[in-house]
Amino acid sequence: MKTPLASIQGYSIMLANEHYDWESHETQEIGKVLTERSNFMAKLIDDLSLTYRLESHAMTLQKENVDVAELLIKSIEAFQHDDRSIQLQIDSSVEKAYVDPKWFGRMIENLIDNALKHNDQDTNIWIRASMNGDDTFTVQVADNGQGMSQETLKRLFDRYYRGKSSQERSVGSGLGMTITKELVQHHGGSIDVSSELDAGTTVSLVLPVGPSIENK
């Protein structure tokens, strides 16, 4: 948190300097940096608040019977600005599930965001959904990117951990996977991650279908 705050303070001091006459293009560039840093701070505060509410069980899910395919498509559409391929594969047996649509979407978007941020432009991403034989369904977010070391894999759900790979260029709060795991568990599900360096990563979410489907 100190790094983006220091940037905001530093640029603010520069703008307040009475002895320098800023050109318009300079103030625009500084404005972009200030906006980027303040947006990062706002998201970090939101993530910290959400993490606290999840870990202290202070948040109640608003579950409803929703179409899984529609939720997955909506999550993919949030990344239309990225040129990389995101392919959706849904078994015909997957229909509706009893989940909180807002937070289900957040789980999927966190995983897609990670796959995009930590991989190169030629990386392909697949989202797969399938039914299991025990009244649960599985959603996988897989990529053929750089993969993770065993050290990173072991610490993946630690708060603020972002890995040590030189290729992990992204800026983030380091709370995405922690939040995703908590949301999965609040849905009564489980999360599993398999990864191999230079071979890609697959994150699997197993979630209960819910009472509406079970009673059919």
PDB file of C-alpha atoms in Angstrom:
ATOM      1  CA  MET A   1       0.000   0.000   0.000  1.00  0.00           C
ATOM      2  CA  LYS A   2       2.926   2.338   0.710  1.00  0.00           C
ATOM      3  CA  THR A   3       4.280   2.207  -2.859  1.00  0.00           C
ATOM      4  CA  PRO A   4       1.194   3.552  -4.717  1.00  0.00           C
ATOM      5  CA  LEU A   5       0.561   6.041  -1.903  1.00  0.00           C
ATOM      6  CA  ALA A   6       4.134   7.301  -2.189  1.00  0.00           C
ATOM      7  CA  SER A   7       3.623   7.755  -5.950  1.00  0.00           C
ATOM      8  CA  ILE A   8       0.456   9.772  -5.378  1.00  0.00           C
ATOM      9  CA  GLN A   9       2.178  11.943  -2.786  1.00  0.00           C
ATOM     10  CA  GLY A  10       5.233  12.436  -4.976  1.00  0.00           C
ATOM     11  CA  TYR A  11       3.303  13.519  -8.062  1.00  0.00           C
ATOM     12  CA  SER A  12       1.042  15.759  -5.964  1.00  0.00           C
ATOM     13  CA  ILE A  13       4.090  17.558  -4.581  1.00  0.00           C
ATOM     14  CA  MET A  14       5.424  17.992  -8.113  1.00  0.00           C
ATOM     15  CA  LEU A  15       2.162  19.530  -9.316  1.00  0.00           C
ATOM     16  CA  ALA A  16       2.121  21.899  -6.340  1.00  0.00           C
ATOM     17  CA  ASN A  17       5.574  23.232  -7.225  1.00  0.00           C
ATOM     18  CA  GLU A  18       5.128  26.944  -7.933  1.00  0.00           C
ATOM     19  CA  HIS A  19       8.504  27.202  -9.635  1.00  0.00           C
ATOM     20  CA  TYR A  20       7.666  24.975 -12.597  1.00  0.00           C
ATOM     21  CA  ASP A  21       5.243  25.774 -15.403  1.00  0.00           C
ATOM     22  CA  TRP A  22       3.801  22.419 -16.455  1.00  0.00           C
ATOM     23  CA  GLU A  23       3.012  21.712 -20.101  1.00  0.00           C
ATOM     24  CA  SER A  24      -0.451  20.286 -20.814  1.00  0.00           C
ATOM     25  CA  HIS A  25       0.938  16.928 -21.977  1.00  0.00           C
ATOM     26  CA  GLU A  26       2.938  16.661 -18.755  1.00  0.00           C
ATOM     27  CA  THR A  27      -0.084  17.262 -16.547  1.00  0.00           C
ATOM     28  CA  GLN A  28      -2.039  14.719 -18.598  1.00  0.00           C
ATOM     29  CA  GLU A  29       0.638  12.075 -18.038  1.00  0.00           C
ATOM     30  CA  ILE A  30       0.763  12.837 -14.325  1.00  0.00           C
ATOM     31  CA  GLY A  31      -3.031  12.703 -14.219  1.00  0.00           C
ATOM     32  CA  LYS A  32      -2.961   9.220 -15.771  1.00  0.00           C
ATOM     33  CA  VAL A  33      -0.471   8.010 -13.177  1.00  0.00           C
ATOM     34  CA  LEU A  34      -2.494   9.500 -10.311  1.00  0.00           C
ATOM     35  CA  THR A  35      -5.671   7.883 -11.637  1.00  0.00           C
ATOM     36  CA  GLU A  36      -3.957   4.507 -12.017  1.00  0.00           C
ATOM     37  CA  ARG A  37      -2.469   4.629  -8.515  1.00  0.00           C
ATOM     38  CA  SER A  38      -5.684   5.832  -6.862  1.00  0.00           C
ATOM     39  CA  ASN A  39      -7.690   3.104  -8.643  1.00  0.00           C
ATOM     40  CA  PHE A  40      -5.201   0.549  -7.345  1.00  0.00           C
ATOM     41  CA  MET A  41      -5.590   1.901  -3.814  1.00  0.00           C
ATOM     42  CA  ALA A  42      -9.389   1.791  -4.059  1.00  0.00           C
ATOM     43  CA  LYS A  43      -9.351  -1.824  -5.268  1.00  0.00           C
ATOM     44  CA  LEU A  44      -6.865  -2.818  -2.581  1.00  0.00           C
ATOM     45  CA  ILE A  45      -9.073  -1.332   0.131  1.00  0.00           C
ATOM     46  CA  ASP A  46     -12.114  -3.119  -1.331  1.00  0.00           C
ATOM     47  CA  ASP A  47     -10.200  -6.418  -1.433  1.00  0.00           C
ATOM     48  CA  LEU A  48      -9.000  -6.002   2.152  1.00  0.00           C
ATOM     49  CA  SER A  49     -12.547  -5.267   3.310  1.00  0.00           C
ATOM     50  CA  LEU A  50     -13.936  -8.272   1.425  1.00  0.00           C
ATOM     51  CA  THR A  51     -11.217 -10.559   2.789  1.00  0.00           C
ATOM     52  CA  TYR A  52     -12.023  -9.482   6.342  1.00  0.00           C
ATOM     53  CA  ARG A  53     -15.766 -10.002   5.845  1.00  0.00           C
ATOM     54  CA  LEU A  54     -15.217 -13.447   4.358  1.00  0.00           C
ATOM     55  CA  GLU A  55     -12.762 -14.636   6.979  1.00  0.00           C
ATOM     56  CA  SER A  56     -14.919 -13.319   9.836  1.00  0.00           C
ATOM     57  CA  HIS A  57     -18.086 -14.819   8.288  1.00  0.00           C
ATOM     58  CA  ALA A  58     -19.646 -11.357   8.216  1.00  0.00           C
ATOM     59  CA  MET A  59     -21.002 -11.709   4.674  1.00  0.00           C
ATOM     60  CA  THR A  60     -24.160 -13.566   3.674  1.00  0.00           C
ATOM     61  CA  LEU A  61     -24.416 -14.998   0.170  1.00  0.00           C
ATOM     62  CA  GLN A  62     -27.554 -14.211  -1.819  1.00  0.00           C
ATOM     63  CA  LYS A  63     -27.957 -17.539  -3.589  1.00  0.00           C
ATOM     64  CA  GLU A  64     -30.433 -18.176  -6.353  1.00  0.00           C
ATOM     65  CA  ASN A  65     -31.027 -20.747  -9.056  1.00  0.00           C
ATOM     66  CA  VAL A  66     -29.112 -19.393 -12.044  1.00  0.00           C
ATOM     67  CA  ASP A  67     -27.969 -20.524 -15.472  1.00  0.00           C
ATOM     68  CA  VAL A  68     -24.291 -21.495 -15.222  1.00  0.00           C
ATOM     69  CA  ALA A  69     -23.584 -20.880 -18.917  1.00  0.00           C
ATOM     70  CA  GLU A  70     -24.978 -17.344 -18.737  1.00  0.00           C
ATOM     71  CA  LEU A  71     -22.799 -16.503 -15.739  1.00  0.00           C
ATOM     72  CA  LEU A  72     -19.671 -17.868 -17.430  1.00  0.00           C
ATOM     73  CA  ILE A  73     -20.380 -15.960 -20.645  1.00  0.00           C
ATOM     74  CA  LYS A  74     -20.888 -12.763 -18.642  1.00  0.00           C
ATOM     75  CA  SER A  75     -17.557 -13.291 -16.880  1.00  0.00           C
ATOM     76  CA  ILE A  76     -15.752 -13.772 -20.206  1.00  0.00           C
ATOM     77  CA  GLU A  77     -17.359 -10.618 -21.616  1.00  0.00           C
ATOM     78  CA  ALA A  78     -15.696  -8.606 -18.843  1.00  0.00           C
ATOM     79  CA  PHE A  79     -12.388  -9.249 -20.660  1.00  0.00           C
ATOM     80  CA  GLN A  80     -13.430  -8.298 -24.193  1.00  0.00           C
ATOM     81  CA  HIS A  81     -10.680  -5.658 -24.218  1.00  0.00           C
ATOM     82  CA  ASP A  82      -8.048  -8.425 -24.248  1.00  0.00           C
ATOM     83  CA  ASP A  83      -7.173  -9.975 -27.613  1.00  0.00           C
ATOM     84  CA  ARG A  84      -6.212 -13.364 -26.205  1.00  0.00           C
ATOM     85  CA  SER A  85      -8.390 -16.382 -26.834  1.00  0.00           C
ATOM     86  CA  ILE A  86     -10.805 -17.387 -24.059  1.00  0.00           C
ATOM     87  CA  GLN A  87     -12.732 -20.498 -25.087  1.00  0.00           C
ATOM     88  CA  LEU A  88     -15.819 -21.761 -23.278  1.00  0.00           C
ATOM     89  CA  GLN A  89     -16.643 -25.480 -23.185  1.00  0.00           C
ATOM     90  CA  ILE A  90     -19.832 -26.462 -21.339  1.00  0.00           C
ATOM     91  CA  ASP A  91     -21.253 -29.970 -21.128  1.00  0.00           C
ATOM     92  CA  SER A  92     -24.908 -30.160 -22.120  1.00  0.00           C
ATOM     93  CA  SER A  93     -25.658 -31.643 -18.693  1.00  0.00           C
ATOM     94  CA  VAL A  94     -24.700 -28.368 -16.987  1.00  0.00           C
ATOM     95  CA  GLU A  95     -27.806 -26.246 -16.570  1.00  0.00           C
ATOM     96  CA  LYS A  96     -28.598 -24.323 -13.402  1.00  0.00           C
ATOM     97  CA  ALA A  97     -26.940 -24.125 -10.004  1.00  0.00           C
ATOM     98  CA  TYR A  98     -27.775 -22.559  -6.670  1.00  0.00           C
ATOM     99  CA  VAL A  99     -25.083 -19.881  -6.257  1.00  0.00           C
ATOM    100  CA  ASP A 100     -24.694 -16.203  -5.529  1.00  0.00           C
ATOM    101  CA  PRO A 101     -24.391 -14.814  -9.087  1.00  0.00           C
ATOM    102  CA  LYS A 102     -22.337 -11.783  -8.052  1.00  0.00           C
ATOM    103  CA  TRP A 103     -19.721 -13.724  -6.127  1.00  0.00           C
ATOM    104  CA  PHE A 104     -19.705 -16.703  -8.489  1.00  0.00           C
ATOM    105  CA  GLY A 105     -18.822 -14.218 -11.210  1.00  0.00           C
ATOM    106  CA  ARG A 106     -16.118 -12.716  -9.014  1.00  0.00           C
ATOM    107  CA  MET A 107     -14.508 -16.148  -8.549  1.00  0.00           C
ATOM    108  CA  ILE A 108     -14.388 -16.818 -12.286  1.00  0.00           C
ATOM    109  CA  GLU A 109     -13.201 -13.315 -13.150  1.00  0.00           C
ATOM    110  CA  ASN A 110     -10.408 -13.531 -10.572  1.00  0.00           C
ATOM    111  CA  LEU A 111      -9.167 -16.723 -12.219  1.00  0.00           C
ATOM    112  CA  ILE A 112      -9.401 -15.334 -15.758  1.00  0.00           C
ATOM    113  CA  ASP A 113      -7.644 -12.156 -14.630  1.00  0.00           C
ATOM    114  CA  ASN A 114      -4.798 -14.199 -13.149  1.00  0.00           C
ATOM    115  CA  ALA A 115      -4.418 -16.242 -16.331  1.00  0.00           C
ATOM    116  CA  LEU A 116      -4.219 -13.062 -18.402  1.00  0.00           C
ATOM    117  CA  LYS A 117      -1.928 -11.095 -16.097  1.00  0.00           C
ATOM    118  CA  HIS A 118       0.677 -13.777 -15.532  1.00  0.00           C
ATOM    119  CA  ASN A 119       1.040 -15.018 -19.117  1.00  0.00           C
ATOM    120  CA  ASP A 120       2.176 -13.802 -22.523  1.00  0.00           C
ATOM    121  CA  GLN A 121      -0.008 -12.576 -25.372  1.00  0.00           C
ATOM    122  CA  ASP A 122       0.023 -15.908 -27.212  1.00  0.00           C
ATOM    123  CA  THR A 123      -1.492 -17.772 -24.245  1.00  0.00           C
ATOM    124  CA  ASN A 124      -4.811 -19.564 -24.744  1.00  0.00           C
ATOM    125  CA  ILE A 125      -7.372 -19.863 -21.946  1.00  0.00           C
ATOM    126  CA  TRP A 126     -10.142 -22.421 -21.609  1.00  0.00           C
ATOM    127  CA  ILE A 127     -13.137 -22.365 -19.294  1.00  0.00           C
ATOM    128  CA  ARG A 128     -14.795 -25.748 -18.914  1.00  0.00           C
ATOM    129  CA  ALA A 129     -17.923 -26.705 -16.990  1.00  0.00           C
ATOM    130  CA  SER A 130     -19.107 -30.257 -16.354  1.00  0.00           C
ATOM    131  CA  MET A 131     -21.426 -32.155 -14.027  1.00  0.00           C
ATOM    132  CA  ASN A 132     -20.143 -34.652 -11.477  1.00  0.00           C
ATOM    133  CA  GLY A 133     -21.949 -37.718 -10.193  1.00  0.00           C
ATOM    134  CA  ASP A 134     -22.454 -36.436  -6.659  1.00  0.00           C
ATOM    135  CA  ASP A 135     -24.729 -33.408  -7.112  1.00  0.00           C
ATOM    136  CA  THR A 136     -21.775 -31.122  -7.742  1.00  0.00           C
ATOM    137  CA  PHE A 137     -20.394 -29.451 -10.838  1.00  0.00           C
ATOM    138  CA  THR A 138     -16.859 -28.467 -11.804  1.00  0.00           C
ATOM    139  CA  VAL A 139     -15.648 -25.275 -13.437  1.00  0.00           C
ATOM    140  CA  GLN A 140     -12.070 -25.234 -14.688  1.00  0.00           C
ATOM    141  CA  VAL A 141     -10.050 -22.236 -15.818  1.00  0.00           C
ATOM    142  CA  ALA A 142      -7.020 -23.560 -17.688  1.00  0.00           C
ATOM    143  CA  ASP A 143      -4.213 -22.011 -19.710  1.00  0.00           C
ATOM    144  CA  ASN A 144      -1.182 -23.152 -21.676  1.00  0.00           C
ATOM    145  CA  GLY A 145       1.027 -20.420 -20.277  1.00  0.00           C
ATOM    146  CA  GLN A 146       4.189 -20.279 -18.210  1.00  0.00           C
ATOM    147  CA  GLY A 147       2.911 -22.323 -15.281  1.00  0.00           C
ATOM    148  CA  MET A 148       4.104 -22.026 -11.687  1.00  0.00           C
ATOM    149  CA  SER A 149       6.953 -23.352  -9.614  1.00  0.00           C
ATOM    150  CA  GLN A 150       6.204 -25.730  -6.751  1.00  0.00           C
ATOM    151  CA  GLU A 151       7.085 -22.959  -4.287  1.00  0.00           C
ATOM    152  CA  THR A 152       4.542 -20.611  -5.839  1.00  0.00           C
ATOM    153  CA  LEU A 153       1.959 -23.389  -5.958  1.00  0.00           C
ATOM    154  CA  LYS A 154       2.383 -24.117  -2.247  1.00  0.00           C
ATOM    155  CA  ARG A 155       1.944 -20.460  -1.298  1.00  0.00           C
ATOM    156  CA  LEU A 156      -0.691 -19.570  -3.864  1.00  0.00           C
ATOM    157  CA  PHE A 157      -3.444 -18.897  -1.331  1.00  0.00           C
ATOM    158  CA  ASP A 158      -1.268 -16.912   1.083  1.00  0.00           C
ATOM    159  CA  ARG A 159      -2.270 -13.291   1.498  1.00  0.00           C
ATOM    160  CA  TYR A 160      -0.285 -10.836  -0.646  1.00  0.00           C
ATOM    161  CA  TYR A 161       1.817 -13.590  -2.255  1.00  0.00           C
ATOM    162  CA  ARG A 162       2.394 -12.889  -5.947  1.00  0.00           C
ATOM    163  CA  GLY A 163       5.089 -15.393  -6.867  1.00  0.00           C
ATOM    164  CA  LYS A 164       8.752 -14.893  -7.637  1.00  0.00           C
ATOM    165  CA  SER A 165       8.850 -15.588 -11.357  1.00  0.00           C
ATOM    166  CA  SER A 166      10.557 -12.848 -13.346  1.00  0.00           C
ATOM    167  CA  GLN A 167       7.750 -13.144 -15.875  1.00  0.00           C
ATOM    168  CA  GLU A 168       5.093 -12.233 -13.314  1.00  0.00           C
ATOM    169  CA  ARG A 169       4.992  -8.612 -14.365  1.00  0.00           C
ATOM    170  CA  SER A 170       1.570  -7.694 -13.074  1.00  0.00           C
ATOM    171  CA  VAL A 171       0.562  -5.291 -10.386  1.00  0.00           C
ATOM    172  CA  GLY A 172      -2.089  -6.549  -8.011  1.00  0.00           C
ATOM    173  CA  SER A 173      -3.167  -6.720  -4.407  1.00  0.00           C
ATOM    174  CA  GLY A 174      -2.030 -10.317  -3.938  1.00  0.00           C
ATOM    175  CA  LEU A 175      -5.458 -11.130  -2.484  1.00  0.00           C
ATOM    176  CA  GLY A 176      -7.202 -12.542  -5.559  1.00  0.00           C
ATOM    177  CA  MET A 177      -6.629 -16.232  -4.848  1.00  0.00           C
ATOM    178  CA  THR A 178      -7.276 -15.785  -1.120  1.00  0.00           C
ATOM    179  CA  ILE A 179     -10.632 -14.192  -1.925  1.00  0.00           C
ATOM    180  CA  THR A 180     -11.457 -16.853  -4.511  1.00  0.00           C
ATOM    181  CA  LYS A 181     -10.761 -19.682  -2.069  1.00  0.00           C
ATOM    182  CA  GLU A 182     -12.904 -18.041   0.626  1.00  0.00           C
ATOM    183  CA  LEU A 183     -15.785 -17.512  -1.817  1.00  0.00           C
ATOM    184  CA  VAL A 184     -15.602 -21.133  -2.970  1.00  0.00           C
ATOM    185  CA  GLN A 185     -15.692 -22.354   0.618  1.00  0.00           C
ATOM    186  CA  HIS A 186     -18.622 -20.058   1.429  1.00  0.00           C
ATOM    187  CA  HIS A 187     -20.461 -21.811  -1.407  1.00  0.00           C
ATOM    188  CA  GLY A 188     -19.687 -25.171   0.201  1.00  0.00           C
ATOM    189  CA  GLY A 189     -17.179 -26.069  -2.494  1.00  0.00           C
ATOM    190  CA  SER A 190     -13.480 -26.762  -2.941  1.00  0.00           C
ATOM    191  CA  ILE A 191     -10.653 -25.441  -5.111  1.00  0.00           C
ATOM    192  CA  ASP A 192      -7.683 -27.306  -6.574  1.00  0.00           C
ATOM    193  CA  VAL A 193      -4.755 -25.991  -8.604  1.00  0.00           C
ATOM    194  CA  SER A 194      -2.401 -28.005 -10.797  1.00  0.00           C
ATOM    195  CA  SER A 195       0.479 -26.360 -12.614  1.00  0.00           C
ATOM    196  CA  GLU A 196       3.762 -27.151 -14.303  1.00  0.00           C
ATOM    197  CA  LEU A 197       6.425 -24.721 -15.443  1.00  0.00           C
ATOM    198  CA  ASP A 198       6.188 -23.992 -19.173  1.00  0.00           C
ATOM    199  CA  ALA A 199       3.116 -26.231 -19.443  1.00  0.00           C
ATOM    200  CA  GLY A 200       0.285 -24.130 -18.029  1.00  0.00           C
ATOM    201  CA  THR A 201      -2.069 -24.021 -15.075  1.00  0.00           C
ATOM    202  CA  THR A 202      -5.507 -25.457 -14.355  1.00  0.00           C
ATOM    203  CA  VAL A 203      -7.702 -24.216 -11.507  1.00  0.00           C
ATOM    204  CA  SER A 204     -10.688 -26.434 -10.692  1.00  0.00           C
ATOM    205  CA  LEU A 205     -13.695 -25.297  -8.662  1.00  0.00           C
ATOM    206  CA  VAL A 206     -16.079 -27.981  -7.406  1.00  0.00           C
ATOM    207  CA  LEU A 207     -19.387 -26.542  -6.213  1.00  0.00           C
ATOM    208  CA  PRO A 208     -22.678 -28.046  -5.038  1.00  0.00           C
ATOM    209  CA  VAL A 209     -25.456 -27.816  -7.589  1.00  0.00           C
ATOM    210  CA  GLY A 210     -27.925 -26.840  -4.899  1.00  0.00           C
ATOM    211  CA  PRO A 211     -31.377 -27.803  -3.632  1.00  0.00           C
ATOM    212  CA  SER A 212     -33.335 -26.680  -6.690  1.00  0.00           C
ATOM    213  CA  ILE A 213     -31.491 -29.154  -8.914  1.00  0.00           C
ATOM    214  CA  GLU A 214     -31.246 -31.910  -6.335  1.00  0.00           C
ATOM    215  CA  ASN A 215     -35.017 -31.997  -5.889  1.00  0.00           C
ATOM    216  CA  LYS A 216     -35.818 -32.324  -9.576  1.00  0.00           C
TER     217      LYS A 216
END
